[in-house]
Tab-separated table of C-alpha atoms and ligand atoms in Angstrom:
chain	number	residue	atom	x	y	z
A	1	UNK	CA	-19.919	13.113	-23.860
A	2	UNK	CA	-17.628	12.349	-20.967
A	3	UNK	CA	-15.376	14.670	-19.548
A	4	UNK	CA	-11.612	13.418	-20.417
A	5	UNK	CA	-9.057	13.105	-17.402
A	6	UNK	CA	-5.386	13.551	-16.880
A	7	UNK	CA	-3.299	11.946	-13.557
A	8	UNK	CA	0.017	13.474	-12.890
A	9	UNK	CA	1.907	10.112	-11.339
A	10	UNK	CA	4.719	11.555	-9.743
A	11	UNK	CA	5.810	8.290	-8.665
A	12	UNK	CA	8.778	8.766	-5.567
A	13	UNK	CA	10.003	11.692	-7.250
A	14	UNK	CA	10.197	15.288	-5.937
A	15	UNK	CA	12.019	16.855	-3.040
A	16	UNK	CA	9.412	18.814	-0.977
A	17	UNK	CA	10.794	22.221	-2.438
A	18	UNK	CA	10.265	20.678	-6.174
A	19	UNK	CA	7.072	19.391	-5.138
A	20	UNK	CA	5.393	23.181	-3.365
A	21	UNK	CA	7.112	24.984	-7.186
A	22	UNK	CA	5.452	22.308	-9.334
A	23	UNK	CA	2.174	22.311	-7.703
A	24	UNK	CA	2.202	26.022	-7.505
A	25	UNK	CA	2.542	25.776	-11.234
A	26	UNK	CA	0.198	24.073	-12.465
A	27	UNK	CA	-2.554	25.421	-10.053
A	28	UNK	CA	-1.482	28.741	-11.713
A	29	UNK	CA	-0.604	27.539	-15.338
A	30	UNK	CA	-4.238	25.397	-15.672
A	31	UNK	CA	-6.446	27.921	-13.551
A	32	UNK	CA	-8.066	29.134	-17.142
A	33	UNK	CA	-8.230	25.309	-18.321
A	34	UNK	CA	-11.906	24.304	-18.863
A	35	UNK	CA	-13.353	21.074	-20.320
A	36	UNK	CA	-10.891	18.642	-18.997
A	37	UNK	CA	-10.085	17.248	-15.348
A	38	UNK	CA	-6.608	17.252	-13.914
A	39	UNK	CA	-5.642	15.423	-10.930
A	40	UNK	CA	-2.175	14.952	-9.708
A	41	UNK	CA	-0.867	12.108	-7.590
A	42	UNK	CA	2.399	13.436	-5.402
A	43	UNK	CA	4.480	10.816	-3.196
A	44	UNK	CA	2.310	11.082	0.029
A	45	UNK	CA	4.830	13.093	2.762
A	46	UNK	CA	3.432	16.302	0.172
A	47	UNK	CA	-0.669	15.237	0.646
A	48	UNK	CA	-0.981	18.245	2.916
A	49	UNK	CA	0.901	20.736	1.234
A	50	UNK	CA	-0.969	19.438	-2.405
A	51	UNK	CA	-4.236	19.834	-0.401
A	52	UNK	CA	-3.833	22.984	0.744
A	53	UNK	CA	-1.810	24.402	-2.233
A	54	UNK	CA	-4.742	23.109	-4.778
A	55	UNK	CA	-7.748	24.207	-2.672
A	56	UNK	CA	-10.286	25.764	-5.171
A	57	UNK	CA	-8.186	25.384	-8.221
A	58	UNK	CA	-8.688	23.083	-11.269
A	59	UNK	CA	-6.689	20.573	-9.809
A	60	UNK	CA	-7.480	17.598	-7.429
A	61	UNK	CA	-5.203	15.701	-5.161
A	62	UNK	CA	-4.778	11.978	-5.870
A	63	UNK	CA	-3.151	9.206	-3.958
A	64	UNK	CA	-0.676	6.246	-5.614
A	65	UNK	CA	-1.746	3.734	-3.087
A	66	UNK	CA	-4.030	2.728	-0.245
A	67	UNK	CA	-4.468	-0.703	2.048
A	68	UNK	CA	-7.787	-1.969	1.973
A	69	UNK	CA	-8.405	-2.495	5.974
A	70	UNK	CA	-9.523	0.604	7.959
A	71	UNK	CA	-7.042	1.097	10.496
A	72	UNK	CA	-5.173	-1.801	12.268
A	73	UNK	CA	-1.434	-3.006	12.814
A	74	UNK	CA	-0.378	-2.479	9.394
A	75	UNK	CA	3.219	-0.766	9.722
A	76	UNK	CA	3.604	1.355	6.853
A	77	UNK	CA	0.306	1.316	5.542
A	78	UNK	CA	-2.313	4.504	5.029
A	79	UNK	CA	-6.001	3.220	4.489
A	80	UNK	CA	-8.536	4.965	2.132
A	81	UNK	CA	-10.642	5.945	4.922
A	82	UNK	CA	-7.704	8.284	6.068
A	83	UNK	CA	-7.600	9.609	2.796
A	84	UNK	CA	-10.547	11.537	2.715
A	85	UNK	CA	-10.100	15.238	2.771
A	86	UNK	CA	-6.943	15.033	1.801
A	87	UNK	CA	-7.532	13.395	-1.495
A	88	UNK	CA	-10.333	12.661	-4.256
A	89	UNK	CA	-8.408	9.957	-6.463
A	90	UNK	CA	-6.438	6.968	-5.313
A	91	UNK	CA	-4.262	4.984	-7.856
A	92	UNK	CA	-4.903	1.169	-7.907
A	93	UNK	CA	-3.324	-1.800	-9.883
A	94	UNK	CA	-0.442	0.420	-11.067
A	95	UNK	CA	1.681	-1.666	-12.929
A	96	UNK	CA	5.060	-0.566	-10.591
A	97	UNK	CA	2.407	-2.418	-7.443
A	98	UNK	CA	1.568	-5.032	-9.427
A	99	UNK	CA	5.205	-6.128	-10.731
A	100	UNK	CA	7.976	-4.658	-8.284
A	101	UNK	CA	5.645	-4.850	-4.900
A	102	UNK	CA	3.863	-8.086	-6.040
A	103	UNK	CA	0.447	-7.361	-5.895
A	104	UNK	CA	-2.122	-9.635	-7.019
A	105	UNK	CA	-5.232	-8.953	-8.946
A	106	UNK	CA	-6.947	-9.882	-5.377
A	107	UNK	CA	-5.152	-7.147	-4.070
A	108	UNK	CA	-6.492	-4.878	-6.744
A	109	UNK	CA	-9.836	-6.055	-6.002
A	110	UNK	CA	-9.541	-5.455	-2.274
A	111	UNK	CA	-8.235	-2.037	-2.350
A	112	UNK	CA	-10.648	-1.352	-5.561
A	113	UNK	CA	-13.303	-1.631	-2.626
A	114	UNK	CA	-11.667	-0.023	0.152
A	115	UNK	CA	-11.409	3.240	-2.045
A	116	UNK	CA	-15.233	2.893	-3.288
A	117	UNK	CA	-16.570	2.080	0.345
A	118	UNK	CA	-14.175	5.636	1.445
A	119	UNK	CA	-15.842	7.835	-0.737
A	120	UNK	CA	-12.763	7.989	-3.315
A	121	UNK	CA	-12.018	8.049	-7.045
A	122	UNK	CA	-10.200	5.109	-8.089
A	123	UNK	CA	-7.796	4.622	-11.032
A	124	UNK	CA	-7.665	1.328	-12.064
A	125	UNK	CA	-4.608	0.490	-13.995
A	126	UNK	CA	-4.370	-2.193	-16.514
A	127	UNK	CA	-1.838	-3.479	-18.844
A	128	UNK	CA	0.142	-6.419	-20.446
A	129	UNK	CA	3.968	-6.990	-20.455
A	130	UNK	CA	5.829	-6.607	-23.634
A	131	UNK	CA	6.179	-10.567	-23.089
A	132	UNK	CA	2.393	-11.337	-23.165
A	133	UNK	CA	1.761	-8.418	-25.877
A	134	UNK	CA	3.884	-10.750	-27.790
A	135	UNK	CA	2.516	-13.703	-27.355
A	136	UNK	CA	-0.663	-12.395	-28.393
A	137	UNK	CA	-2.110	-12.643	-24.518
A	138	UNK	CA	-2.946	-8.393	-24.508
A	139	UNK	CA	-6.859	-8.826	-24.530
A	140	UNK	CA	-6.415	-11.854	-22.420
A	141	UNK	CA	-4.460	-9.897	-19.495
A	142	UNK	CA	-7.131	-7.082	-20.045
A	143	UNK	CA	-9.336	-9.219	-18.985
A	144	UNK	CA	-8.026	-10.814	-16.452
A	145	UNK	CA	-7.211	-7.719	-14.695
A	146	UNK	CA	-10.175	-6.088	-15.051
A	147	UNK	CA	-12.033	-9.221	-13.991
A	148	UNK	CA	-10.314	-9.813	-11.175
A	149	UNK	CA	-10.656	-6.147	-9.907
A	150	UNK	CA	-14.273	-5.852	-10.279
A	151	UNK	CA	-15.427	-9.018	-9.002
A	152	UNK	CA	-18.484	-8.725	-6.623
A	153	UNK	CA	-19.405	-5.436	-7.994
A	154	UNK	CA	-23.181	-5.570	-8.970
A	155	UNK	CA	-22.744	-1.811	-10.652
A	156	UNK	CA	-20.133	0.215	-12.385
A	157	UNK	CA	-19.133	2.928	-10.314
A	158	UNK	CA	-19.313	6.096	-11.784
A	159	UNK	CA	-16.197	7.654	-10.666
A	160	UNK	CA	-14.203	4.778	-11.480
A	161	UNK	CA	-11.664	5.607	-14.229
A	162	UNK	CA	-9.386	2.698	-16.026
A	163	UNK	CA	-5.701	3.557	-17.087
A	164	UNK	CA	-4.683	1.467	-20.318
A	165	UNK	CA	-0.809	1.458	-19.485
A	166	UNK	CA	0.792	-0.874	-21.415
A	167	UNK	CA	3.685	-1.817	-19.207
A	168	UNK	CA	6.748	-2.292	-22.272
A	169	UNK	CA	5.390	1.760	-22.620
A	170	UNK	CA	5.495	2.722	-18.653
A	171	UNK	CA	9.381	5.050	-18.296
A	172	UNK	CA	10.336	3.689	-21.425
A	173	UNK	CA	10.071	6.108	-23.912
A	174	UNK	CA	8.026	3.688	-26.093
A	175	UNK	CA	4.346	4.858	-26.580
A	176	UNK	CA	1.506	2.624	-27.914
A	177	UNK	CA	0.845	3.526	-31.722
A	178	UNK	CA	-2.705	5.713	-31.692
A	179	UNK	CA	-4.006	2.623	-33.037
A	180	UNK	CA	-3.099	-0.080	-30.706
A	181	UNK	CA	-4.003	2.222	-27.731
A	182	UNK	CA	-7.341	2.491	-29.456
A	183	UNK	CA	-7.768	-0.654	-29.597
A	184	UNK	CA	-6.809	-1.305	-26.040
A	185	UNK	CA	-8.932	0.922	-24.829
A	186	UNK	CA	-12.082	0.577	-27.063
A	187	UNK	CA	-11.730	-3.051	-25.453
A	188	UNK	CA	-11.671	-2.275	-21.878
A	189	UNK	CA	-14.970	-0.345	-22.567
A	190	UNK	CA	-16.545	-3.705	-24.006
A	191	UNK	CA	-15.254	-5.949	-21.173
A	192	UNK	CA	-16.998	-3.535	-19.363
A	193	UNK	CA	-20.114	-3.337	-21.252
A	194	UNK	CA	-20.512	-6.818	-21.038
A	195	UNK	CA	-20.545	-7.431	-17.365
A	196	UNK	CA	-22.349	-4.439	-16.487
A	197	UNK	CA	-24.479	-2.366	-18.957
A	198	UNK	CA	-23.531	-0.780	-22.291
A	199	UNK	CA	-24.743	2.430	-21.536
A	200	UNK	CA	-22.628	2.698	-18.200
A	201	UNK	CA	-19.437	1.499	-19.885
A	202	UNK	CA	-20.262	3.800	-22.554
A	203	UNK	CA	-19.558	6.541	-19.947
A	204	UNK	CA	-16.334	5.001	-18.432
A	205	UNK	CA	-13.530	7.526	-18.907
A	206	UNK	CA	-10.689	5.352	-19.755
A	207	UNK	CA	-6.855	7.053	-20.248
A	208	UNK	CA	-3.875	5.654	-21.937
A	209	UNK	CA	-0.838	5.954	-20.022
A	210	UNK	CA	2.671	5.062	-21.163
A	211	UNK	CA	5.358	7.554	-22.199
A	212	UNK	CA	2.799	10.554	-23.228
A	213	UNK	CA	4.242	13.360	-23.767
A	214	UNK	CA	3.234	17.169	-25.421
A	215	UNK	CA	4.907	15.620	-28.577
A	216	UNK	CA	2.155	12.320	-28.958
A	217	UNK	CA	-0.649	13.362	-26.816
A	218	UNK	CA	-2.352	14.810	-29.672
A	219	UNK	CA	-2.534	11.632	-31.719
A	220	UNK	CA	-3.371	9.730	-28.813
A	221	UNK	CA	-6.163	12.468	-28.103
A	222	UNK	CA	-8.157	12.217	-31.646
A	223	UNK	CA	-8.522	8.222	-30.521
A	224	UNK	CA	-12.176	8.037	-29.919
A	225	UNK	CA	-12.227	5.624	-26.660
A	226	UNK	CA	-9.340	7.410	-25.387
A	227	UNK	CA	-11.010	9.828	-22.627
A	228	UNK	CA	-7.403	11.089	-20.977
A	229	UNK	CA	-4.123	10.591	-19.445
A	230	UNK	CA	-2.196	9.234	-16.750
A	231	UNK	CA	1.056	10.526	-17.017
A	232	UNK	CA	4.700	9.855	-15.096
A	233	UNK	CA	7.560	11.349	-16.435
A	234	UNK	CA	5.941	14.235	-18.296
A	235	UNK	CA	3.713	14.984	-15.453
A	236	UNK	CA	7.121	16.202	-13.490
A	237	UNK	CA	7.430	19.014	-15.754
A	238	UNK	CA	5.072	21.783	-15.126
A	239	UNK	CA	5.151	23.092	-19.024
A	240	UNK	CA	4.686	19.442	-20.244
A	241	UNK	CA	1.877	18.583	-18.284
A	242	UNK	CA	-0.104	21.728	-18.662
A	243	UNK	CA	0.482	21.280	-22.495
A	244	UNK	CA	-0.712	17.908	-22.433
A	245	UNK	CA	-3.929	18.984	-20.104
A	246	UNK	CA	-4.818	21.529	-22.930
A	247	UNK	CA	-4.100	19.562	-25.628
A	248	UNK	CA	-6.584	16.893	-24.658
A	249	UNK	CA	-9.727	19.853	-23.320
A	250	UNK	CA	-8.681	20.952	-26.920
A	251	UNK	CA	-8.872	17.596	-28.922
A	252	UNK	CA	-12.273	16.200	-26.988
A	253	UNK	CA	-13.883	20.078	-26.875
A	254	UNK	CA	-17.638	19.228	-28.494
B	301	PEP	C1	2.892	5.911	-15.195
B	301	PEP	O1	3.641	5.994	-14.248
B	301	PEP	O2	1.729	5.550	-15.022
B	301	PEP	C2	3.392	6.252	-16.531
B	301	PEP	C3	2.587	6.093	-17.548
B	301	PEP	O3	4.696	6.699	-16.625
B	301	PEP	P1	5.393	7.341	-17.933
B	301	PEP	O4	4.460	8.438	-18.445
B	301	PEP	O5	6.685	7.898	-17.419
B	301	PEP	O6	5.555	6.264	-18.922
């Protein structure tokens, strides 16, 4: 059985007085919440007040992006080792990295590693454009991405966690049918299986992410290879989010 997941991706949203009330709330609102892991990933100038705010609740602190060096003259930069303590999870291959900052999937790779060497959770984010969904290139870019992130990796790590986000779906409103984000995501687990093992990709949690909200998580939910969330716009709302937290512990409870 694996344990689904749900990633708050606040994205550059939140004034610091938003950010302490939301993060209050859902410490409070999910501190009965069982069966399901929550993380949430503020805008990084809040780390410290998430970290101390969240200490010993149900909720971890995540990151939305790290540089793969160590330390160095990188103006602007925060690397993974840095991270630790403050955070458990650390966003990679986000589609908003990928297509407004330009990062390539060697990029993805390099930070993939940085995060595993620290110590951290990554969440590897995958999806096609609405451009190559239509050209039939989906399972294509799936692969391709995931490919080019694991590359050199002789084992799966076990607290790696792959985001299915289509990107037409990402702020738009427009969620994947159940079906299609089945499908998606049933297929990232057999990439998987076939360059590591079965029976570790069969314990890959992989989320769907793309306009989820209270309203279509629970369709989403009954999807057998979908194991969670990752969440933007939703995730800002304290009510939403919780309701989509318990809605999955609910839909995947044995
Ligand atoms: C995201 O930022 O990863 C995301 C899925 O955003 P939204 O839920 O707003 O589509």
């Amino acid at each position: 059985m694996r344990t689904p997941i749900v990633g708050g991706n606040w994205k550059m949203h939140t004034t610091r007085a938003e950010a302490l009330a939301l993060l209050v709330a859902l410490r409070d609102g999910l501190a009965d919440l069982g069966g399901v892991e929550v993380a949430v990933f503020p805008p990084a100038p809040w780390l410290g007040d998430a970290s101390n705010i969240l200490e010993g609740s149900n909720v971890a602190v995540g990151v939305q992006n790290v540089y793969w060096e160590p330390r160095g003259a990188f103006t602007g930069e925060q690397s993974a080792a840095m991270l630790v303590g403050a955070a458990r999870h650390v966003l990679v291959g986000h589609s908003e990295r990928r297509h407004v900052f330009g990062e390539t999937d060697a990029d993805v790779s390099r930070k993939l590693r940085s995060i595993l060497d620290a110590g951290l959770h990554p969440v590897l984010a995958v999806g096609e454009l609405q451009e190559e969904r239509d050209a039939g290139a989906t399972m294509d870019v799936l692969r391709r991405q995931l490919d080019g992130a694991l590359t050199g990796l002789d084992e799966l790590p076990t607290t790696l966690v792959v985001a299915y986000e289509p990107v037409w779906a990402i702020g738009t409103g427009r969620t994947a049918t159940p079906e299609a984000a089945q499908e998606a995501c049933a297929a990232v687990r057999s990439m998987v299986a076939e360059r590591f093992e079965a029976a570790a990709a069969s314990g890959l949690r992989v989320q769907y992410g793309g306009s989820v909200t209270p309203q279509n998580i629970e369709v989403l939910a009954a999807q057998p290879d979908i194991d969670g969330a990752l969440v933007g716009g939703a995730s800002l709302n304290a009510e939403a989010f919780i309701a989509i937290c318990r809605a999955l512990a609910a839909a995947k409870r044995i």
